[in-house]
Structures are given as C-alpha cells and as structure tokens.
Amino acid sequence: MTTSTEFAVEAFALHANDYLTKPYTKERLIGTLDRIIEKRHRHRYILIPCGNEIHRIDLYSVVYAEARNHSLELHLRSGNCLKTRMTLSELKEWFQGLSGFMAVGASYIVNLRCVQKVLPTALEMTNGEAIPVPRRLRSEVKQQYFDFYTQEATGQ
C-alpha cells in the first residue's frame, strides 16, 4: 500500500501481487487478499527422501518424473534432478486431484504446464528434454493437453 503511483511498474516487475494506492476500498483490499490466498493454495508441498536428505518440493515445480532403474528421478523447474527410491505409483497418489499432470506411458508423469511442444512422437518440455509418447497414447496425450489448456484459458 502506498500513496504514490510512481513505482507501480517497478513493483509488478518484482512480481507484486497488487499495487494498492491510498485511499483504497475495503472491497479492493479483500479482493487482493483473496487472490494472494488462492495463489498460496496452488502450492502443494511433499517431502522427498533422497539418500540421507529430505527435500521439500512444490509439486508444481516438477517438470516431469521418470521411473528409472528402480528409482524415481524428479526433474524440477530449477534445473535440479532429485533421485529417490519412491515408485511412480506412489508419486501418482500425490498428484491425485491436481490438474495439469498426466502419466505418459509406464515411466513418466509430466506437468502439462511445462510442455513446450507436442511433437509427433514426443513431448518437448521447457527444460529441452523430450518425453517419448507411446504410439497407442499419442492421440490421447494431444487431446488431454488441448483440454487442459482450454480449461486453463476459460477458468472452467
């Protein structure tokens, strides 16, 4: 909150949630607080054991997860890759009820928000990795991707 509109552009460049100038209305303040609370609810944290460490990660930070050699690799937006003894089935339970995540074949779960391109035989992720899509799932994957973005755009 401020009395000056002078720094509004800079505030949003720093990812401010809103820029309230005085005098403000109660409705405007409540609306801002509601948006902030909603934004915080969009985070869902889980604890991932990695060797003798435990990492707290936001599920929405996962670009994709890959089952490999009796372990699970979680590729994160930060560029980090966490390896854990968790199974893909166990991870799928964490994603229950969260929109935007999809199993691709038997080895991958992808975050649809992180798909850069849908290629004929793969999904190109924002980190540059290509996730192979089995032939039998290609049309279903394309449809789920389209449906997800249609729902995101319309808010339904």
Protein backbone atom coordinates (compact mmCIF):
# COMPACT_ATOMS: atom_id res chain seq x y z
CA MET A 1 0.00 0.00 0.00
CA THR A 2 1.25 3.45 -0.84
CA THR A 3 0.15 6.98 -1.57
CA SER A 4 2.26 7.12 -4.73
CA THR A 5 1.61 5.58 -8.13
CA GLU A 6 5.18 6.34 -9.14
CA PHE A 7 6.62 2.86 -8.52
CA ALA A 8 3.76 0.67 -9.78
CA VAL A 9 5.58 -0.60 -12.87
CA GLU A 10 8.66 -1.47 -10.83
CA ALA A 11 6.52 -3.26 -8.24
CA PHE A 12 4.96 -5.54 -10.85
CA ALA A 13 8.39 -6.21 -12.36
CA LEU A 14 9.25 -7.58 -8.91
CA HIS A 15 6.13 -9.81 -9.05
CA ALA A 16 3.97 -7.80 -6.66
CA ASN A 17 0.52 -9.30 -6.23
CA ASP A 18 -1.15 -5.90 -6.41
CA TYR A 19 -0.39 -2.21 -6.01
CA LEU A 20 -2.88 -0.54 -3.71
CA THR A 21 -2.90 3.22 -3.54
CA LYS A 22 -4.44 5.10 -0.67
CA PRO A 23 -7.26 5.66 -0.20
CA TYR A 24 -8.33 2.13 -1.05
CA THR A 25 -11.67 0.43 -0.58
CA LYS A 26 -12.32 -2.49 1.69
CA GLU A 27 -13.51 -4.49 -1.34
CA ARG A 28 -10.24 -3.87 -3.20
CA LEU A 29 -8.17 -4.96 -0.18
CA ILE A 30 -10.29 -8.09 0.32
CA GLY A 31 -10.02 -8.94 -3.39
CA THR A 32 -6.23 -8.62 -3.24
CA LEU A 33 -6.00 -10.77 -0.12
CA ASP A 34 -8.31 -13.40 -1.66
CA ARG A 35 -6.06 -13.62 -4.75
CA ILE A 36 -2.96 -14.00 -2.57
CA ILE A 37 -4.59 -16.75 -0.51
CA GLU A 38 -5.73 -18.54 -3.67
CA LYS A 39 -2.23 -18.30 -5.10
CA ARG A 40 -0.75 -19.83 -1.95
CA HIS A 41 -3.26 -22.71 -2.15
CA ARG A 42 -1.92 -23.52 -5.61
CA HIS A 43 1.21 -24.86 -3.94
CA ARG A 44 1.28 -28.43 -2.73
CA TYR A 45 4.41 -29.49 -0.97
CA ILE A 46 5.66 -33.03 -0.43
CA LEU A 47 8.73 -34.43 1.27
CA ILE A 48 11.05 -36.44 -0.97
CA PRO A 49 13.71 -38.65 0.68
CA CYS A 50 16.97 -38.56 -1.32
CA GLY A 51 19.66 -40.66 0.30
CA ASN A 52 20.22 -39.24 3.78
CA GLU A 53 18.47 -35.94 2.90
CA ILE A 54 14.81 -34.99 2.80
CA HIS A 55 13.76 -32.32 0.28
CA ARG A 56 10.54 -30.31 0.48
CA ILE A 57 9.31 -29.63 -3.05
CA ASP A 58 6.27 -27.98 -4.54
CA LEU A 59 4.61 -30.50 -6.87
CA TYR A 60 4.03 -27.68 -9.37
CA SER A 61 7.82 -27.25 -9.63
CA VAL A 62 8.11 -30.74 -11.14
CA VAL A 63 8.64 -30.59 -14.92
CA TYR A 64 8.44 -34.36 -15.19
CA ALA A 65 9.16 -37.51 -13.23
CA GLU A 66 10.77 -40.58 -14.72
CA ALA A 67 10.92 -44.11 -13.30
CA ARG A 68 14.41 -45.42 -13.98
CA ASN A 69 16.44 -48.36 -12.58
CA HIS A 70 14.24 -49.00 -9.51
CA SER A 71 14.25 -45.33 -8.56
CA LEU A 72 12.45 -42.15 -9.50
CA GLU A 73 14.00 -39.01 -10.96
CA LEU A 74 12.16 -35.75 -10.40
CA HIS A 75 13.23 -33.08 -12.89
CA LEU A 76 12.46 -29.65 -11.44
CA ARG A 77 11.95 -26.21 -12.99
CA SER A 78 15.10 -25.06 -11.19
CA GLY A 79 17.13 -27.49 -13.33
CA ASN A 80 17.78 -29.79 -10.38
CA CYS A 81 17.10 -33.51 -10.57
CA LEU A 82 16.20 -35.37 -7.38
CA LYS A 83 16.61 -39.15 -7.22
CA THR A 84 14.53 -41.12 -4.75
CA ARG A 85 13.56 -44.74 -4.06
CA MET A 86 9.87 -43.80 -4.34
CA THR A 87 7.90 -45.59 -7.05
CA LEU A 88 5.98 -43.88 -9.85
CA SER A 89 2.75 -45.32 -8.40
CA GLU A 90 3.47 -43.68 -5.04
CA LEU A 91 4.13 -40.35 -6.76
CA LYS A 92 0.90 -40.66 -8.76
CA GLU A 93 -1.00 -40.68 -5.46
CA TRP A 94 0.46 -37.26 -4.60
CA PHE A 95 -0.80 -35.89 -7.92
CA GLN A 96 -4.36 -37.15 -7.35
CA GLY A 97 -6.79 -34.26 -7.70
CA LEU A 98 -4.23 -31.86 -9.18
CA SER A 99 -5.00 -30.74 -12.69
CA GLY A 100 -2.25 -30.47 -15.26
CA PHE A 101 -0.36 -33.69 -14.53
CA MET A 102 -0.54 -36.71 -16.76
CA ALA A 103 1.03 -40.16 -16.85
CA VAL A 104 2.73 -40.80 -20.20
CA GLY A 105 3.33 -44.49 -20.63
CA ALA A 106 4.62 -46.59 -17.76
CA SER A 107 7.68 -44.46 -16.97
CA TYR A 108 6.70 -40.77 -16.92
CA ILE A 109 4.46 -38.23 -15.26
CA VAL A 110 4.56 -34.81 -16.94
CA ASN A 111 3.46 -31.37 -15.83
CA LEU A 112 1.39 -30.09 -18.78
CA ARG A 113 2.29 -26.51 -17.80
CA CYS A 114 5.88 -27.39 -18.74
CA VAL A 115 5.19 -28.83 -22.19
CA GLN A 116 6.79 -26.56 -24.78
CA LYS A 117 5.75 -28.52 -27.89
CA VAL A 118 3.71 -31.57 -28.80
CA LEU A 119 5.81 -33.38 -31.39
CA PRO A 120 4.65 -36.35 -33.48
CA THR A 121 6.33 -38.91 -31.17
CA ALA A 122 7.26 -36.93 -28.04
CA LEU A 123 6.56 -34.01 -25.74
CA GLU A 124 9.24 -31.34 -25.65
CA MET A 125 9.49 -29.93 -22.16
CA THR A 126 10.51 -26.39 -21.18
CA ASN A 127 13.87 -27.73 -19.99
CA GLY A 128 14.58 -29.04 -23.52
CA GLU A 129 14.07 -32.71 -22.67
CA ALA A 130 11.92 -34.89 -24.93
CA ILE A 131 9.49 -37.32 -23.32
CA PRO A 132 8.66 -40.20 -25.67
CA VAL A 133 4.94 -40.82 -26.17
CA PRO A 134 3.96 -44.43 -26.95
CA ARG A 135 2.14 -44.78 -30.27
CA ARG A 136 -1.05 -46.04 -28.60
CA LEU A 137 -1.25 -42.90 -26.41
CA ARG A 138 -0.40 -40.15 -28.90
CA SER A 139 -3.92 -39.02 -29.74
CA GLU A 140 -4.99 -39.23 -26.06
CA VAL A 141 -1.97 -37.17 -24.94
CA LYS A 142 -2.67 -34.49 -27.55
CA GLN A 143 -6.33 -34.35 -26.51
CA GLN A 144 -5.54 -34.10 -22.79
CA TYR A 145 -3.02 -31.34 -23.48
CA PHE A 146 -5.57 -29.41 -25.55
CA ASP A 147 -8.32 -29.96 -22.95
CA PHE A 148 -6.04 -28.81 -20.12
CA TYR A 149 -5.20 -25.54 -21.85
CA THR A 150 -8.79 -24.95 -22.86
CA GLN A 151 -9.83 -25.34 -19.20
CA GLU A 152 -6.99 -23.05 -18.05
CA ALA A 153 -7.97 -20.35 -20.54
CA THR A 154 -11.67 -20.46 -19.75
CA GLY A 155 -11.30 -20.99 -16.00
CA GLN A 156 -13.68 -23.94 -16.04
